[in-house]
Amino acid sequence: MRIAMLLHSGVGGSGVVATELGLRLAARGHEVHLIANAVPFRLADERHDNVFFHQIGSMTYPLFDAPLTTLAEASKVVEVVEQYGIDVIHAHYAIPHAAAALIARAMVRTRPIPAIVTTLHGTDVTLVGLDAAYLRATQWSIESSDAVSAVSRYLADTTINDMGVRRDTIHVVYNAVDTMRFRPGNDPSLRSRYASDSEHLLVHVSNFRPVKRIEDVIRMFALVHAELPARLLMIGDGPDRPRAVAVAESLDVLDRVRFLGSFPRIERLLACADLFVLPSSKESFGLSALEAMASGVPVIASNIGGLSEVIEHGVSGFLHDVGDTAAMASSALELLHDRHRMAAFRHAARHRAMHVFDPTANVGAYLDLYERALGHVRPDG
């Protein structure tokens, strides 16, 4: 099967999910074409003979307030479909990627036409898609796709309720994690760069957007450090970084916090961590939490969105109300004080990641979805 994937290229979850799915499909012999505005973050370290990257062009013109990126993306999709005989276009994000895919299909001159599969990842429907400026376009993109999936039951239900989409329209396909890449295995020499043997190491990974509430990461950490010696690694970057630095300085823990920016081999750092912290106000799945769990690291997170489908409260981590940094710190200290309970949580986190979010099952589910979509546009095969 020839598959074109439309995706975001940055460090966010949807781009990572799309890239890794593409690599797994390629490993099964499928031809995969990734279409994005830059080389996808996870593709920088991975290459496969069956994976091809196509960069979306752009231009600026004084008449327009901003580049017409959706039209540029649609044009690139047409080019790839007609040149390579694409069977399925898989859009990872309803807006703008599914919209671009649908516009492209209307322009394609070759036959048979490709099927369009849209995967909803979160803010494409819970934030951007609900804005009055994009609501109708988002609804149209979902309803016009040949098959639609969501990365959690929470996201599927939210889309059905808020978008008025039929319940049988959306299939839930959980994200997967590579448990050979993300696995326990502390590297003492790496860990020693950030914390001594007597210090606990907490880690947060995100794009530092407001929904990630990274100031709460700092506040929670300060409460932990007040009782136990600890260090915090902040991995990623984004608009809220300056505010987080200011909060760390005001709480007198700036010297205990390292802001590392993007870290390409993130699995090496996760394996060194004692706890992973994710106090988001919105989280449709929580891929970074799953990667931490696969590394044998318990997660302290908000009880929001799809996180309860990933983390078992009181088993592989703890879930608390958004903004309740005191409760989060209390749960963190509970584990850090109890070596035996920490070991049990580590084992449970790894076990759940391996058995519930298996890559083989994930690829199989998407291939089934592709076949369903092809049956919709090519009923005679």
mmCIF file of C-alpha atoms in Angstrom:
data_model
loop_
_atom_site.group_PDB
_atom_site.id
_atom_site.type_symbol
_atom_site.label_atom_id
_atom_site.label_comp_id
_atom_site.label_asym_id
_atom_site.label_seq_id
_atom_site.Cartn_x
_atom_site.Cartn_y
_atom_site.Cartn_z
ATOM 1 C CA MET A 1 0.000 0.000 0.000
ATOM 2 C CA ARG A 2 1.181 3.523 -0.775
ATOM 3 C CA ILE A 3 0.407 5.926 2.067
ATOM 4 C CA ALA A 4 0.857 9.698 2.286
ATOM 5 C CA MET A 5 0.910 11.191 5.783
ATOM 6 C CA LEU A 6 0.240 14.846 6.517
ATOM 7 C CA LEU A 7 1.735 15.895 9.820
ATOM 8 C CA HIS A 8 3.275 18.581 11.986
ATOM 9 C CA SER A 9 7.054 18.428 12.036
ATOM 10 C CA GLY A 10 7.749 19.616 15.603
ATOM 11 C CA VAL A 11 8.261 17.854 18.926
ATOM 12 C CA GLY A 12 4.532 17.661 19.718
ATOM 13 C CA GLY A 13 2.803 14.322 20.137
ATOM 14 C CA SER A 14 0.887 14.206 16.847
ATOM 15 C CA GLY A 15 4.010 14.589 14.724
ATOM 16 C CA VAL A 16 5.870 11.956 16.728
ATOM 17 C CA VAL A 17 2.940 9.533 16.487
ATOM 18 C CA ALA A 18 2.638 10.029 12.723
ATOM 19 C CA THR A 19 6.361 9.637 12.066
ATOM 20 C CA GLU A 20 6.693 6.479 14.138
ATOM 21 C CA LEU A 21 3.574 4.979 12.562
ATOM 22 C CA GLY A 22 5.082 5.696 9.156
ATOM 23 C CA LEU A 23 8.313 3.939 10.104
ATOM 24 C CA ARG A 24 6.418 0.895 11.403
ATOM 25 C CA LEU A 25 4.318 0.707 8.252
ATOM 26 C CA ALA A 26 7.469 0.941 6.144
ATOM 27 C CA ALA A 27 9.008 -1.906 8.139
ATOM 28 C CA ARG A 28 6.012 -4.008 7.054
ATOM 29 C CA GLY A 29 6.725 -3.268 3.404
ATOM 30 C CA HIS A 30 4.382 -0.349 2.783
ATOM 31 C CA GLU A 31 5.560 2.768 0.936
ATOM 32 C CA VAL A 32 5.185 5.852 3.131
ATOM 33 C CA HIS A 33 5.405 9.502 2.086
ATOM 34 C CA LEU A 34 5.624 12.080 4.896
ATOM 35 C CA ILE A 35 4.433 15.567 3.939
ATOM 36 C CA ALA A 36 5.302 18.442 6.282
ATOM 37 C CA ASN A 37 6.781 21.936 6.349
ATOM 38 C CA ALA A 38 10.120 20.593 7.661
ATOM 39 C CA VAL A 39 11.788 17.246 8.350
ATOM 40 C CA PRO A 40 9.756 15.667 11.176
ATOM 41 C CA PHE A 41 11.481 15.727 14.559
ATOM 42 C CA ARG A 42 11.608 11.953 15.019
ATOM 43 C CA LEU A 43 12.697 11.336 11.430
ATOM 44 C CA ALA A 44 15.987 13.123 12.088
ATOM 45 C CA ASP A 45 17.306 10.018 13.903
ATOM 46 C CA GLU A 46 15.551 7.369 11.810
ATOM 47 C CA ARG A 47 15.737 6.407 8.154
ATOM 48 C CA HIS A 48 14.057 3.661 6.141
ATOM 49 C CA ASP A 49 14.214 2.779 2.453
ATOM 50 C CA ASN A 50 10.414 2.871 2.183
ATOM 51 C CA VAL A 51 9.976 6.293 3.837
ATOM 52 C CA PHE A 52 10.121 9.461 1.740
ATOM 53 C CA PHE A 53 9.883 13.072 2.886
ATOM 54 C CA HIS A 54 8.248 15.866 0.875
ATOM 55 C CA GLN A 55 8.558 19.456 2.061
ATOM 56 C CA ILE A 56 5.642 21.832 1.662
ATOM 57 C CA GLY A 57 6.630 24.978 -0.196
ATOM 58 C CA SER A 58 5.561 28.458 0.796
ATOM 59 C CA MET A 59 5.777 32.027 -0.375
ATOM 60 C CA THR A 60 5.016 35.424 1.053
ATOM 61 C CA TYR A 61 3.181 38.112 -0.850
ATOM 62 C CA PRO A 62 2.411 41.627 0.409
ATOM 63 C CA LEU A 63 -1.296 41.241 -0.369
ATOM 64 C CA PHE A 64 -1.670 38.399 2.163
ATOM 65 C CA ASP A 65 -1.353 38.799 5.927
ATOM 66 C CA ALA A 66 0.228 35.323 6.184
ATOM 67 C CA PRO A 67 1.402 32.527 3.853
ATOM 68 C CA LEU A 68 -1.445 30.440 2.399
ATOM 69 C CA THR A 69 -0.093 27.244 3.949
ATOM 70 C CA THR A 70 -3.198 25.068 3.577
ATOM 71 C CA LEU A 71 -3.301 25.682 -0.175
ATOM 72 C CA ALA A 72 0.435 25.057 -0.426
ATOM 73 C CA GLU A 73 -0.020 21.794 1.460
ATOM 74 C CA ALA A 74 -2.899 20.742 -0.792
ATOM 75 C CA SER A 75 -0.777 21.433 -3.873
ATOM 76 C CA LYS A 76 2.059 19.301 -2.501
ATOM 77 C CA VAL A 77 -0.381 16.469 -1.743
ATOM 78 C CA VAL A 78 -1.684 16.564 -5.328
ATOM 79 C CA GLU A 79 1.882 16.363 -6.599
ATOM 80 C CA VAL A 80 2.710 13.342 -4.406
ATOM 81 C CA VAL A 81 -0.576 11.538 -5.147
ATOM 82 C CA GLU A 82 -0.235 11.910 -8.910
ATOM 83 C CA GLN A 83 3.471 11.050 -9.018
ATOM 84 C CA TYR A 84 3.440 8.030 -6.694
ATOM 85 C CA GLY A 85 -0.074 6.616 -7.054
ATOM 86 C CA ILE A 86 -1.027 7.071 -3.405
ATOM 87 C CA ASP A 87 -3.762 4.767 -2.069
ATOM 88 C CA VAL A 88 -4.416 6.429 1.301
ATOM 89 C CA ILE A 89 -3.875 9.969 2.562
ATOM 90 C CA HIS A 90 -3.591 9.891 6.361
ATOM 91 C CA ALA A 91 -4.064 13.345 7.895
ATOM 92 C CA HIS A 92 -2.806 13.687 11.457
ATOM 93 C CA TYR A 93 -4.867 16.666 12.687
ATOM 94 C CA ALA A 94 -8.240 17.756 11.350
ATOM 95 C CA ILE A 95 -7.152 21.358 10.808
ATOM 96 C CA PRO A 96 -5.342 22.057 8.580
ATOM 97 C CA HIS A 97 -4.212 18.627 7.367
ATOM 98 C CA ALA A 98 -7.549 16.896 6.742
ATOM 99 C CA ALA A 99 -8.871 20.030 5.064
ATOM 100 C CA ALA A 100 -5.775 20.159 2.843
ATOM 101 C CA ALA A 101 -6.194 16.466 1.975
ATOM 102 C CA LEU A 102 -9.817 16.963 0.942
ATOM 103 C CA ILE A 103 -8.971 20.006 -1.177
ATOM 104 C CA ALA A 104 -6.155 18.032 -2.794
ATOM 105 C CA ARG A 105 -8.393 15.080 -3.643
ATOM 106 C CA ALA A 106 -10.794 17.417 -5.410
ATOM 107 C CA MET A 107 -7.887 18.546 -7.613
ATOM 108 C CA VAL A 108 -6.314 15.148 -8.354
ATOM 109 C CA ARG A 109 -6.631 14.122 -12.013
ATOM 110 C CA THR A 110 -5.343 10.555 -11.773
ATOM 111 C CA ARG A 111 -7.471 7.519 -10.933
ATOM 112 C CA PRO A 112 -8.263 5.680 -8.730
ATOM 113 C CA ILE A 113 -8.684 8.444 -6.186
ATOM 114 C CA PRO A 114 -7.070 7.982 -2.758
ATOM 115 C CA ALA A 115 -8.986 7.348 0.451
ATOM 116 C CA ILE A 116 -8.670 9.919 3.239
ATOM 117 C CA VAL A 117 -8.181 8.870 6.855
ATOM 118 C CA THR A 118 -8.121 11.534 9.564
ATOM 119 C CA THR A 119 -6.692 10.991 13.032
ATOM 120 C CA LEU A 120 -7.802 13.441 15.714
ATOM 121 C CA HIS A 121 -5.049 14.160 18.229
ATOM 122 C CA GLY A 122 -6.530 16.716 20.609
ATOM 123 C CA THR A 123 -6.403 20.464 20.246
ATOM 124 C CA ASP A 124 -7.425 20.161 16.597
ATOM 125 C CA VAL A 125 -10.940 19.510 17.928
ATOM 126 C CA THR A 126 -10.875 20.522 21.613
ATOM 127 C CA LEU A 127 -9.362 23.983 21.104
ATOM 128 C CA VAL A 128 -8.720 25.134 17.533
ATOM 129 C CA GLY A 129 -11.633 23.243 16.039
ATOM 130 C CA LEU A 130 -14.145 24.705 18.488
ATOM 131 C CA ASP A 131 -13.218 28.280 17.667
ATOM 132 C CA ALA A 132 -15.960 29.948 15.648
ATOM 133 C CA ALA A 133 -13.428 30.768 12.932
ATOM 134 C CA TYR A 134 -12.709 27.067 12.297
ATOM 135 C CA LEU A 135 -15.712 25.117 13.615
ATOM 136 C CA ARG A 136 -17.499 24.529 10.316
ATOM 137 C CA ALA A 137 -14.258 23.707 8.509
ATOM 138 C CA THR A 138 -13.349 21.197 11.222
ATOM 139 C CA GLN A 139 -16.785 19.552 11.099
ATOM 140 C CA TRP A 140 -16.584 19.328 7.313
ATOM 141 C CA SER A 141 -13.092 17.827 7.434
ATOM 142 C CA ILE A 142 -14.201 15.104 9.846
ATOM 143 C CA GLU A 143 -17.505 14.308 8.129
ATOM 144 C CA SER A 144 -15.946 14.232 4.647
ATOM 145 C CA SER A 145 -13.119 11.848 5.575
ATOM 146 C CA ASP A 146 -13.551 8.199 4.600
ATOM 147 C CA ALA A 147 -12.487 7.016 8.055
ATOM 148 C CA VAL A 148 -11.757 8.867 11.289
ATOM 149 C CA SER A 149 -9.876 7.816 14.414
ATOM 150 C CA ALA A 150 -9.197 9.430 17.774
ATOM 151 C CA VAL A 151 -6.275 8.671 20.082
ATOM 152 C CA SER A 152 -8.473 8.171 23.171
ATOM 153 C CA ARG A 153 -12.059 7.419 24.134
ATOM 154 C CA TYR A 154 -12.169 10.814 25.840
ATOM 155 C CA LEU A 155 -11.291 12.564 22.570
ATOM 156 C CA ALA A 156 -13.789 10.520 20.564
ATOM 157 C CA ASP A 157 -16.592 11.318 23.017
ATOM 158 C CA THR A 158 -15.631 15.000 23.132
ATOM 159 C CA THR A 159 -15.690 15.218 19.342
ATOM 160 C CA ILE A 160 -19.063 13.474 19.148
ATOM 161 C CA ASN A 161 -20.587 15.752 21.790
ATOM 162 C CA ASP A 162 -19.033 19.065 20.751
ATOM 163 C CA MET A 163 -18.962 18.621 16.980
ATOM 164 C CA GLY A 164 -22.243 16.791 16.554
ATOM 165 C CA VAL A 165 -20.506 13.917 14.764
ATOM 166 C CA ARG A 166 -22.236 10.512 14.660
ATOM 167 C CA ARG A 167 -20.989 8.079 17.319
ATOM 168 C CA ASP A 168 -20.209 5.325 14.824
ATOM 169 C CA THR A 169 -18.038 7.690 12.780
ATOM 170 C CA ILE A 170 -14.984 7.712 15.065
ATOM 171 C CA HIS A 171 -12.790 4.718 15.880
ATOM 172 C CA VAL A 172 -10.497 4.786 18.912
ATOM 173 C CA VAL A 173 -6.897 3.790 18.172
ATOM 174 C CA TYR A 174 -4.578 4.325 21.115
ATOM 175 C CA ASN A 175 -1.099 5.633 20.491
ATOM 176 C CA ALA A 176 1.731 3.142 20.840
ATOM 177 C CA VAL A 177 5.224 3.261 22.283
ATOM 178 C CA ASP A 178 8.418 1.538 21.196
ATOM 179 C CA THR A 179 9.272 -0.380 24.374
ATOM 180 C CA MET A 180 12.667 -1.368 23.010
ATOM 181 C CA ARG A 181 13.624 2.274 22.593
ATOM 182 C CA PHE A 182 11.887 3.501 25.752
ATOM 183 C CA ARG A 183 12.879 1.071 28.481
ATOM 184 C CA PRO A 184 14.445 1.025 31.947
ATOM 185 C CA GLY A 185 18.214 1.277 32.036
ATOM 186 C CA ASN A 186 19.690 4.125 34.025
ATOM 187 C CA ASP A 187 22.996 5.399 32.631
ATOM 188 C CA PRO A 188 24.933 6.475 35.755
ATOM 189 C CA SER A 189 27.349 8.661 33.794
ATOM 190 C CA LEU A 190 24.470 10.539 32.137
ATOM 191 C CA ARG A 191 22.462 10.872 35.337
ATOM 192 C CA SER A 192 25.474 12.214 37.200
ATOM 193 C CA ARG A 193 25.504 15.254 34.875
ATOM 194 C CA TYR A 194 22.193 16.371 36.356
ATOM 195 C CA ALA A 195 21.878 14.884 39.850
ATOM 196 C CA SER A 196 24.029 13.256 42.495
ATOM 197 C CA ASP A 197 23.325 9.793 43.910
ATOM 198 C CA SER A 198 21.664 11.396 46.938
ATOM 199 C CA GLU A 199 19.292 13.529 44.840
ATOM 200 C CA HIS A 200 16.004 12.532 43.223
ATOM 201 C CA LEU A 201 15.508 13.403 39.556
ATOM 202 C CA LEU A 202 12.156 14.652 38.227
ATOM 203 C CA VAL A 203 11.514 15.208 34.512
ATOM 204 C CA HIS A 204 8.981 17.144 32.437
ATOM 205 C CA VAL A 205 8.743 17.065 28.632
ATOM 206 C CA SER A 206 6.487 19.306 26.546
ATOM 207 C CA ASN A 207 6.239 22.165 24.082
ATOM 208 C CA PHE A 208 5.861 24.655 26.983
ATOM 209 C CA ARG A 209 2.501 25.941 25.770
ATOM 210 C CA PRO A 210 -0.023 27.338 28.290
ATOM 211 C CA VAL A 211 -2.045 24.085 28.378
ATOM 212 C CA LYS A 212 1.019 22.274 29.757
ATOM 213 C CA ARG A 213 1.035 24.491 32.892
ATOM 214 C CA ILE A 214 4.802 24.320 33.269
ATOM 215 C CA GLU A 215 4.679 26.848 36.106
ATOM 216 C CA ASP A 216 2.854 24.132 38.065
ATOM 217 C CA VAL A 217 5.746 21.776 37.342
ATOM 218 C CA ILE A 218 8.054 24.274 39.047
ATOM 219 C CA ARG A 219 5.693 24.843 41.984
ATOM 220 C CA MET A 220 5.214 21.129 42.559
ATOM 221 C CA PHE A 221 8.958 20.541 42.344
ATOM 222 C CA ALA A 222 9.667 23.300 44.876
ATOM 223 C CA LEU A 223 7.384 21.536 47.376
ATOM 224 C CA VAL A 224 9.182 18.237 46.801
ATOM 225 C CA HIS A 225 12.618 19.797 47.110
ATOM 226 C CA ALA A 226 11.630 21.472 50.384
ATOM 227 C CA GLU A 227 11.442 17.979 51.902
ATOM 228 C CA LEU A 228 13.889 15.897 49.855
ATOM 229 C CA PRO A 229 16.991 16.853 47.829
ATOM 230 C CA ALA A 230 15.924 16.848 44.183
ATOM 231 C CA ARG A 231 16.642 18.142 40.702
ATOM 232 C CA LEU A 232 14.273 18.921 37.836
ATOM 233 C CA LEU A 233 14.909 18.558 34.111
ATOM 234 C CA MET A 234 12.674 20.622 31.818
ATOM 235 C CA ILE A 235 12.916 19.201 28.294
ATOM 236 C CA GLY A 236 11.444 21.111 25.357
ATOM 237 C CA ASP A 237 10.802 24.758 24.657
ATOM 238 C CA GLY A 238 7.977 27.153 23.976
ATOM 239 C CA PRO A 239 6.262 30.410 24.870
ATOM 240 C CA ASP A 240 5.912 29.800 28.628
ATOM 241 C CA ARG A 241 9.570 29.112 29.310
ATOM 242 C CA PRO A 242 10.376 32.680 30.515
ATOM 243 C CA ARG A 243 7.495 32.554 33.002
ATOM 244 C CA ALA A 244 8.663 29.185 34.310
ATOM 245 C CA VAL A 245 12.161 30.561 34.806
ATOM 246 C CA ALA A 246 10.700 33.517 36.708
ATOM 247 C CA VAL A 247 8.659 31.215 38.963
ATOM 248 C CA ALA A 248 11.700 29.041 39.657
ATOM 249 C CA GLU A 249 13.669 32.140 40.592
ATOM 250 C CA SER A 250 10.898 33.460 42.847
ATOM 251 C CA LEU A 251 10.695 30.093 44.656
ATOM 252 C CA ASP A 252 14.486 29.968 45.007
ATOM 253 C CA VAL A 253 14.882 26.702 43.064
ATOM 254 C CA LEU A 254 16.308 28.024 39.795
ATOM 255 C CA ASP A 255 19.679 26.482 40.628
ATOM 256 C CA ARG A 256 17.947 23.084 40.960
ATOM 257 C CA VAL A 257 16.196 23.276 37.565
ATOM 258 C CA ARG A 258 17.804 22.642 34.168
ATOM 259 C CA PHE A 259 16.108 23.840 30.990
ATOM 260 C CA LEU A 260 17.539 21.585 28.286
ATOM 261 C CA GLY A 261 15.561 22.592 25.197
ATOM 262 C CA SER A 262 15.008 19.854 22.625
ATOM 263 C CA PHE A 263 16.838 16.635 23.432
ATOM 264 C CA PRO A 264 16.944 14.210 20.464
ATOM 265 C CA ARG A 265 17.595 10.990 22.424
ATOM 266 C CA ILE A 266 15.014 11.683 25.088
ATOM 267 C CA GLU A 267 14.741 8.008 26.037
ATOM 268 C CA ARG A 268 18.186 8.184 27.640
ATOM 269 C CA LEU A 269 17.075 10.928 30.028
ATOM 270 C CA LEU A 270 13.725 9.329 30.824
ATOM 271 C CA ALA A 271 15.480 6.141 31.889
ATOM 272 C CA CYS A 272 17.429 8.181 34.463
ATOM 273 C CA ALA A 273 14.329 9.760 36.020
ATOM 274 C CA ASP A 274 12.618 8.901 39.283
ATOM 275 C CA LEU A 275 9.326 10.609 38.404
ATOM 276 C CA PHE A 276 7.692 12.219 35.383
ATOM 277 C CA VAL A 277 5.474 15.285 35.899
ATOM 278 C CA LEU A 278 2.612 16.305 33.576
ATOM 279 C CA PRO A 279 0.163 18.800 35.182
ATOM 280 C CA SER A 280 -1.594 19.828 31.937
ATOM 281 C CA SER A 281 -4.981 21.518 31.760
ATOM 282 C CA LYS A 282 -5.754 19.667 28.498
ATOM 283 C CA GLU A 283 -4.329 16.328 27.412
ATOM 284 C CA SER A 284 -6.181 14.112 24.967
ATOM 285 C CA PHE A 285 -3.725 11.245 25.388
ATOM 286 C CA GLY A 286 -0.354 12.101 26.925
ATOM 287 C CA LEU A 287 2.299 10.483 24.728
ATOM 288 C CA SER A 288 5.157 11.824 26.840
ATOM 289 C CA ALA A 289 3.606 10.166 29.902
ATOM 290 C CA LEU A 290 3.402 6.856 28.032
ATOM 291 C CA GLU A 291 7.052 7.114 26.990
ATOM 292 C CA ALA A 292 7.993 7.707 30.624
ATOM 293 C CA MET A 293 5.942 4.683 31.713
ATOM 294 C CA ALA A 294 7.659 2.511 29.105
ATOM 295 C CA SER A 295 10.933 3.660 30.667
ATOM 296 C CA GLY A 296 9.701 2.384 34.030
ATOM 297 C CA VAL A 297 9.022 5.865 35.407
ATOM 298 C CA PRO A 298 5.813 6.570 37.398
ATOM 299 C CA VAL A 299 3.840 9.648 36.336
ATOM 300 C CA ILE A 300 2.361 12.438 38.461
ATOM 301 C CA ALA A 301 -0.279 14.129 36.315
ATOM 302 C CA SER A 302 -3.578 15.967 36.095
ATOM 303 C CA ASN A 303 -6.786 13.958 36.110
ATOM 304 C CA ILE A 304 -7.839 15.418 32.801
ATOM 305 C CA GLY A 305 -8.773 14.266 29.306
ATOM 306 C CA GLY A 306 -7.353 10.934 28.195
ATOM 307 C CA LEU A 307 -4.662 10.686 30.874
ATOM 308 C CA SER A 308 -6.794 8.332 32.966
ATOM 309 C CA GLU A 309 -6.826 5.934 29.982
ATOM 310 C CA VAL A 310 -3.018 5.878 30.024
ATOM 311 C CA ILE A 311 -2.150 6.092 33.742
ATOM 312 C CA GLU A 312 -3.725 3.869 36.398
ATOM 313 C CA HIS A 313 -4.177 6.050 39.476
ATOM 314 C CA GLY A 314 -2.464 4.518 42.480
ATOM 315 C CA VAL A 315 -0.844 1.796 40.353
ATOM 316 C CA SER A 316 1.453 3.308 37.701
ATOM 317 C CA GLY A 317 1.170 6.919 38.825
ATOM 318 C CA PHE A 318 -1.106 9.466 40.449
ATOM 319 C CA LEU A 319 -3.796 11.728 38.973
ATOM 320 C CA HIS A 320 -4.908 14.935 40.696
ATOM 321 C CA ASP A 321 -7.087 17.943 39.956
ATOM 322 C CA VAL A 322 -5.620 20.526 37.601
ATOM 323 C CA GLY A 323 -3.601 23.068 39.577
ATOM 324 C CA ASP A 324 -3.434 21.015 42.797
ATOM 325 C CA THR A 325 0.341 21.121 43.052
ATOM 326 C CA ALA A 326 0.227 20.333 46.779
ATOM 327 C CA ALA A 327 -1.513 17.001 46.130
ATOM 328 C CA MET A 328 0.872 16.237 43.283
ATOM 329 C CA ALA A 329 3.872 16.948 45.498
ATOM 330 C CA SER A 330 2.395 14.814 48.281
ATOM 331 C CA SER A 331 2.017 11.840 45.915
ATOM 332 C CA ALA A 332 5.532 12.351 44.610
ATOM 333 C CA LEU A 333 6.946 12.380 48.136
ATOM 334 C CA GLU A 334 4.911 9.298 49.011
ATOM 335 C CA LEU A 335 6.743 7.352 46.317
ATOM 336 C CA LEU A 336 10.159 8.910 46.846
ATOM 337 C CA HIS A 337 10.010 8.019 50.556
ATOM 338 C CA ASP A 338 8.986 4.383 49.937
ATOM 339 C CA ARG A 339 11.557 2.440 47.940
ATOM 340 C CA HIS A 340 9.457 -0.741 47.752
ATOM 341 C CA ARG A 341 6.321 1.049 46.569
ATOM 342 C CA MET A 342 8.361 2.975 44.021
ATOM 343 C CA ALA A 343 9.646 -0.337 42.629
ATOM 344 C CA ALA A 344 6.083 -1.653 42.340
ATOM 345 C CA PHE A 345 4.956 1.495 40.499
ATOM 346 C CA ARG A 346 7.930 1.274 38.156
ATOM 347 C CA HIS A 347 7.078 -2.318 37.279
ATOM 348 C CA ALA A 348 3.372 -1.519 36.789
ATOM 349 C CA ALA A 349 4.148 1.454 34.544
ATOM 350 C CA ARG A 350 6.406 -0.602 32.289
ATOM 351 C CA HIS A 351 3.967 -3.528 32.216
ATOM 352 C CA ARG A 352 1.025 -1.329 31.189
ATOM 353 C CA ALA A 353 3.022 0.398 28.456
ATOM 354 C CA MET A 354 4.087 -2.949 27.002
ATOM 355 C CA HIS A 355 0.722 -4.714 27.090
ATOM 356 C CA VAL A 356 -1.865 -1.984 26.450
ATOM 357 C CA PHE A 357 -0.042 0.285 23.980
ATOM 358 C CA ASP A 358 1.659 -2.283 21.759
ATOM 359 C CA PRO A 359 2.996 -1.017 18.390
ATOM 360 C CA THR A 360 2.015 -4.199 16.537
ATOM 361 C CA ALA A 361 -1.629 -3.842 17.537
ATOM 362 C CA ASN A 362 -1.486 -0.125 16.716
ATOM 363 C CA VAL A 363 -0.246 -0.722 13.165
ATOM 364 C CA GLY A 364 -2.825 -3.464 12.649
ATOM 365 C CA ALA A 365 -5.629 -1.154 13.749
ATOM 366 C CA TYR A 366 -4.555 1.546 11.298
ATOM 367 C CA LEU A 367 -4.232 -0.937 8.433
ATOM 368 C CA ASP A 368 -7.783 -2.094 9.153
ATOM 369 C CA LEU A 369 -8.882 1.542 9.070
ATOM 370 C CA TYR A 370 -7.122 2.058 5.731
ATOM 371 C CA GLU A 371 -8.935 -0.942 4.251
ATOM 372 C CA ARG A 372 -12.247 0.368 5.568
ATOM 373 C CA ALA A 373 -11.567 3.777 4.000
ATOM 374 C CA LEU A 374 -10.551 2.235 0.669
ATOM 375 C CA GLY A 375 -13.764 0.219 0.672
ATOM 376 C CA HIS A 376 -15.635 3.496 0.992
ATOM 377 C CA VAL A 377 -14.071 5.146 -2.080
ATOM 378 C CA ARG A 378 -13.276 2.005 -4.109
ATOM 379 C CA PRO A 379 -16.182 -0.366 -3.377
ATOM 380 C CA ASP A 380 -15.251 -2.584 -6.321
ATOM 381 C CA GLY A 381 -11.608 -2.804 -5.253
#
